[in-house]
XYZ file of C-alpha atoms in Angstrom:
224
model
C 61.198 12.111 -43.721
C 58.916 12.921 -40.951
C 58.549 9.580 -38.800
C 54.108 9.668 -37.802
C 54.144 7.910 -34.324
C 50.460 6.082 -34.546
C 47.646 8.160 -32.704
C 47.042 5.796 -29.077
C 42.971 6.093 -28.587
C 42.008 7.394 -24.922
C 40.998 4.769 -22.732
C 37.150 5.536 -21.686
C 36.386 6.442 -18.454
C 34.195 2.967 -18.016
C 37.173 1.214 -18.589
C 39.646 2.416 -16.519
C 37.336 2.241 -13.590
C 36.057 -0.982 -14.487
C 39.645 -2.263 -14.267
C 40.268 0.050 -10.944
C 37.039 -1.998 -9.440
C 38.569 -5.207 -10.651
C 41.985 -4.523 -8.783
C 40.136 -3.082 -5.656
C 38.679 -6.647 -5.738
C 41.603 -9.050 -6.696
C 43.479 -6.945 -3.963
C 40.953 -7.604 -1.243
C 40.114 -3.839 -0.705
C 36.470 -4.811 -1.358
C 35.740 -7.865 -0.242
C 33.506 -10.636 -1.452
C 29.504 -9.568 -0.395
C 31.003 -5.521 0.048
C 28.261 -3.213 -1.068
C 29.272 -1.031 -4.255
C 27.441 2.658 -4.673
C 27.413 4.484 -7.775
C 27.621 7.987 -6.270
C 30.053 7.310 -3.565
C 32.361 5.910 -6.913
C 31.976 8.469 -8.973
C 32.643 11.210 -6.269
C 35.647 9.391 -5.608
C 36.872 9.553 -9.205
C 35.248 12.932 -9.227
C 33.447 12.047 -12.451
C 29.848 11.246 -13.729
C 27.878 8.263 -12.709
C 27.408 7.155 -16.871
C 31.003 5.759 -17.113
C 30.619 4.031 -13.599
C 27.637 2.358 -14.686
C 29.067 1.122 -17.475
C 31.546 -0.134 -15.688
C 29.507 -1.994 -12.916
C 27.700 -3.128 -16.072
C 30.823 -4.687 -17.570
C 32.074 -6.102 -14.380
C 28.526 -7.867 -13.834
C 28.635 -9.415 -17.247
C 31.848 -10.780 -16.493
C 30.313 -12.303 -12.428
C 32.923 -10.217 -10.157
C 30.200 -7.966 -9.084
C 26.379 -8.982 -8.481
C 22.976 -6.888 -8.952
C 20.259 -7.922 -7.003
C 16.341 -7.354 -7.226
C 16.487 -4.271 -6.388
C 19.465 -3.482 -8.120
C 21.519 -2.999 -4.940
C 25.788 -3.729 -6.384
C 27.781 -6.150 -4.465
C 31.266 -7.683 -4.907
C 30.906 -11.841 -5.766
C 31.012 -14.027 -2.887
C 31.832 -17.010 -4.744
C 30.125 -20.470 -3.284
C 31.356 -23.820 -3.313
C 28.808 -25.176 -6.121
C 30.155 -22.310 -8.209
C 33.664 -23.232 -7.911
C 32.913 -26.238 -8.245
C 30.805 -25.510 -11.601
C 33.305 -23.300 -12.831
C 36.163 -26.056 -12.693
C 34.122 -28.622 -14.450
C 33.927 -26.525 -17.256
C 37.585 -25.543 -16.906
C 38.547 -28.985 -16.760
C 36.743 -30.301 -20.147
C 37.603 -27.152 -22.121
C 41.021 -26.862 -21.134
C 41.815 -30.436 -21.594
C 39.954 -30.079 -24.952
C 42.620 -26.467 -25.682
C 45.822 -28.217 -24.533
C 45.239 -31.422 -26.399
C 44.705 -29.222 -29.508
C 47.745 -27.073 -28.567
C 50.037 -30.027 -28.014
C 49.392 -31.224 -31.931
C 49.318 -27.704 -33.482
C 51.957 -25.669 -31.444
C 54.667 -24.323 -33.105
C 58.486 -24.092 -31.507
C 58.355 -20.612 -30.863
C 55.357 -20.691 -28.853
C 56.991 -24.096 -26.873
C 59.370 -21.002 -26.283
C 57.108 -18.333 -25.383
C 55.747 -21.132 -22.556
C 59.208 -21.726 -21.427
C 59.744 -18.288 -20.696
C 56.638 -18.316 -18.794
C 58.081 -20.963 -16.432
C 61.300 -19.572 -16.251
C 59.633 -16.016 -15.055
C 57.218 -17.906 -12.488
C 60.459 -19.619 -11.124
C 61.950 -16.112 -10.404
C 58.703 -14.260 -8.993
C 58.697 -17.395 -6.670
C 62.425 -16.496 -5.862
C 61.322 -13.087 -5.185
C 58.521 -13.787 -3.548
C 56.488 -11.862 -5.835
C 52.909 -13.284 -5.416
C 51.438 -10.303 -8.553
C 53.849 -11.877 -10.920
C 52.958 -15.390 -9.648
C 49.705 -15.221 -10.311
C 49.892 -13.572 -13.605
C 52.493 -16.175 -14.868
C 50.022 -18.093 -14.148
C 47.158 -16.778 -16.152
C 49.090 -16.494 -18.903
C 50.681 -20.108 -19.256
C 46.729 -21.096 -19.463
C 45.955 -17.928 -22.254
C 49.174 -19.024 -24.088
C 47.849 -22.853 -24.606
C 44.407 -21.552 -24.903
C 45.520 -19.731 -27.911
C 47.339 -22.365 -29.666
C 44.836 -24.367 -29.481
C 43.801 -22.640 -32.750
C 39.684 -23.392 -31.861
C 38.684 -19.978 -31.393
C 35.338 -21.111 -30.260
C 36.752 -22.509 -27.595
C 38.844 -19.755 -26.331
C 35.784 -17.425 -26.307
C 33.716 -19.825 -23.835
C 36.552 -20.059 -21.906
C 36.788 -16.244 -22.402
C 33.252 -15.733 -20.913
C 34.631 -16.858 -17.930
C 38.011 -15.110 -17.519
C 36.843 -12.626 -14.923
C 36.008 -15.281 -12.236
C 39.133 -17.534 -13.003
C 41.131 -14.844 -12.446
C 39.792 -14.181 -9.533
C 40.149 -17.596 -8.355
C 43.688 -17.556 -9.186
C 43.858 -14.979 -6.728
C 42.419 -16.615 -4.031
C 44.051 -19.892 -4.839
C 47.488 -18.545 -4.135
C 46.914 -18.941 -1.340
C 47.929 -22.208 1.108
C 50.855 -24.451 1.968
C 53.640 -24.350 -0.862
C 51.297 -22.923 -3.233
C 53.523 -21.397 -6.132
C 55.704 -24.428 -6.207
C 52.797 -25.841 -6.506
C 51.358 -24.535 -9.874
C 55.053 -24.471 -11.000
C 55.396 -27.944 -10.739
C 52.098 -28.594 -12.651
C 52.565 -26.290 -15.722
C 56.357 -27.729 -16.056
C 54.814 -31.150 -16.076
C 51.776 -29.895 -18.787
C 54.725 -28.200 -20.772
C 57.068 -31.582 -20.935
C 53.723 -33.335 -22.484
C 53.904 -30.796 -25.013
C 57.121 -30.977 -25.933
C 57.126 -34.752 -26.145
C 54.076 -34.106 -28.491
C 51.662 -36.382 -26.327
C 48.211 -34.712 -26.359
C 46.877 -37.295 -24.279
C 49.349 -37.049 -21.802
C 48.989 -33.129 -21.561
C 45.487 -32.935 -21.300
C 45.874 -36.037 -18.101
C 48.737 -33.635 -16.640
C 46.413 -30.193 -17.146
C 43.406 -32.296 -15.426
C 45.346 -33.390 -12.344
C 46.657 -29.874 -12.159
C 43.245 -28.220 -12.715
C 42.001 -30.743 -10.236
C 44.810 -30.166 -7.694
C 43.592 -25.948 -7.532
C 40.019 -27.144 -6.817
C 40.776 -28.645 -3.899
C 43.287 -26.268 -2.371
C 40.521 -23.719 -3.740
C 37.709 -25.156 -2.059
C 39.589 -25.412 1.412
C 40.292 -21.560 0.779
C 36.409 -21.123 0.254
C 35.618 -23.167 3.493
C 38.502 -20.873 5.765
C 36.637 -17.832 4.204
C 32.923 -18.906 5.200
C 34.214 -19.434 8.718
C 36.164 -15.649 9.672
């Protein structure tokens, strides 16, 4: 019997620059305010401005990079209001997900979240800041999806481009990953113990906790 391996789809072009952008960003190569220039893009990728205006496109949608008046690119300098803004709405709709999750998760996915923790504790080991922060992103994706209120995760979705990029940032400061580490063990416990209200308090205090570290990031970056 012939064995068909399933046909993988090309990525388009838009998309794999879109992501290169997004990586030039999160790894401070372009920094926040940085001018962006179709041409100089596409020569670099020695392809046609069409899939790099897609991409700027995209990556506006999602607030990493901003188009002005006259429709001069930059990369997102992000302000205190719209961190703070941002967390708000992280803090009611995540509260809202975990609550949700706590009732409705099963004990394969209290699993899957375990092994989250247990691979944050050995990036921290390794001082491994990548695999920090996306242990981190995807203990929040993992309760976000059990929450089972997919209208939910798709506001929260709307939004994934700049928390990401704050995650980024936040990393950043005195004991950091420990940090996080300790809150998501203490939001997983809640969970386990099957006390939504007691999740959603330990995901505020930890959701509260990166504001404030993020905000003093913010401040340190206004002043170089």
């Amino acid at each position: 019997m012939i064995d068909f391996s399933p046909i993988q789809k090309p990525i388009p072009y838009y998309q794999q620059i879109q992501q290169s952008i997004k990586e030039s960003i999160f790894n401070g190569l372009y920094k926040p305010g940085d001018r962006l220039y179709e041409v100089q893009i596409a020569k670099q990728y020695n392809i046609s401005r069409s899939p790099v205006r897609e991409a700027i496109r995209a990556l506006v949608i999602e607030g990493l990079l901003v188009m002005d008046e006259k429709s001069q690119i930059s990369v997102y300098k992000p302000t205190l209001k719209d961190v703070r803004d941002i967390y708000e709405c992280r803090i009611s709709l995540e509260s809202t997900a975990v609550a949700l999750a706590t009732v409705r998760v099963k004990s394969k996915q209290l699993q899957e979240l375990d092994e989250t923790l247990k691979a944050t504790a050995v990036a921290i080991k390794d001082k491994d800041a990548d695999s920090i922060i996306a242990n981190n992103a995807r203990f929040h994706e993992l309760i976000l999806q059990y929450c089972g209120n997919e209208r939910l995760i798709k506001i929260v979705g709307d939004l994934k481009g700049l928390i990401n990029y704050y995650r980024v940032l936040n990393i950043q400061g005195t004991d950091r990953a420990n940090t996080i580490l300790k809150g998501h063990t203490q939001i997983f416990e809640a969970m386990k113990k099957r006390d939504p209200e007691k999740a959603a308090d330990r995901l505020k205090e930890h959701t509260e906790e990166d504001l404030k570290n993020l905000i003093q990031v913010i401040e340190q970056l206004g002043e170089r």
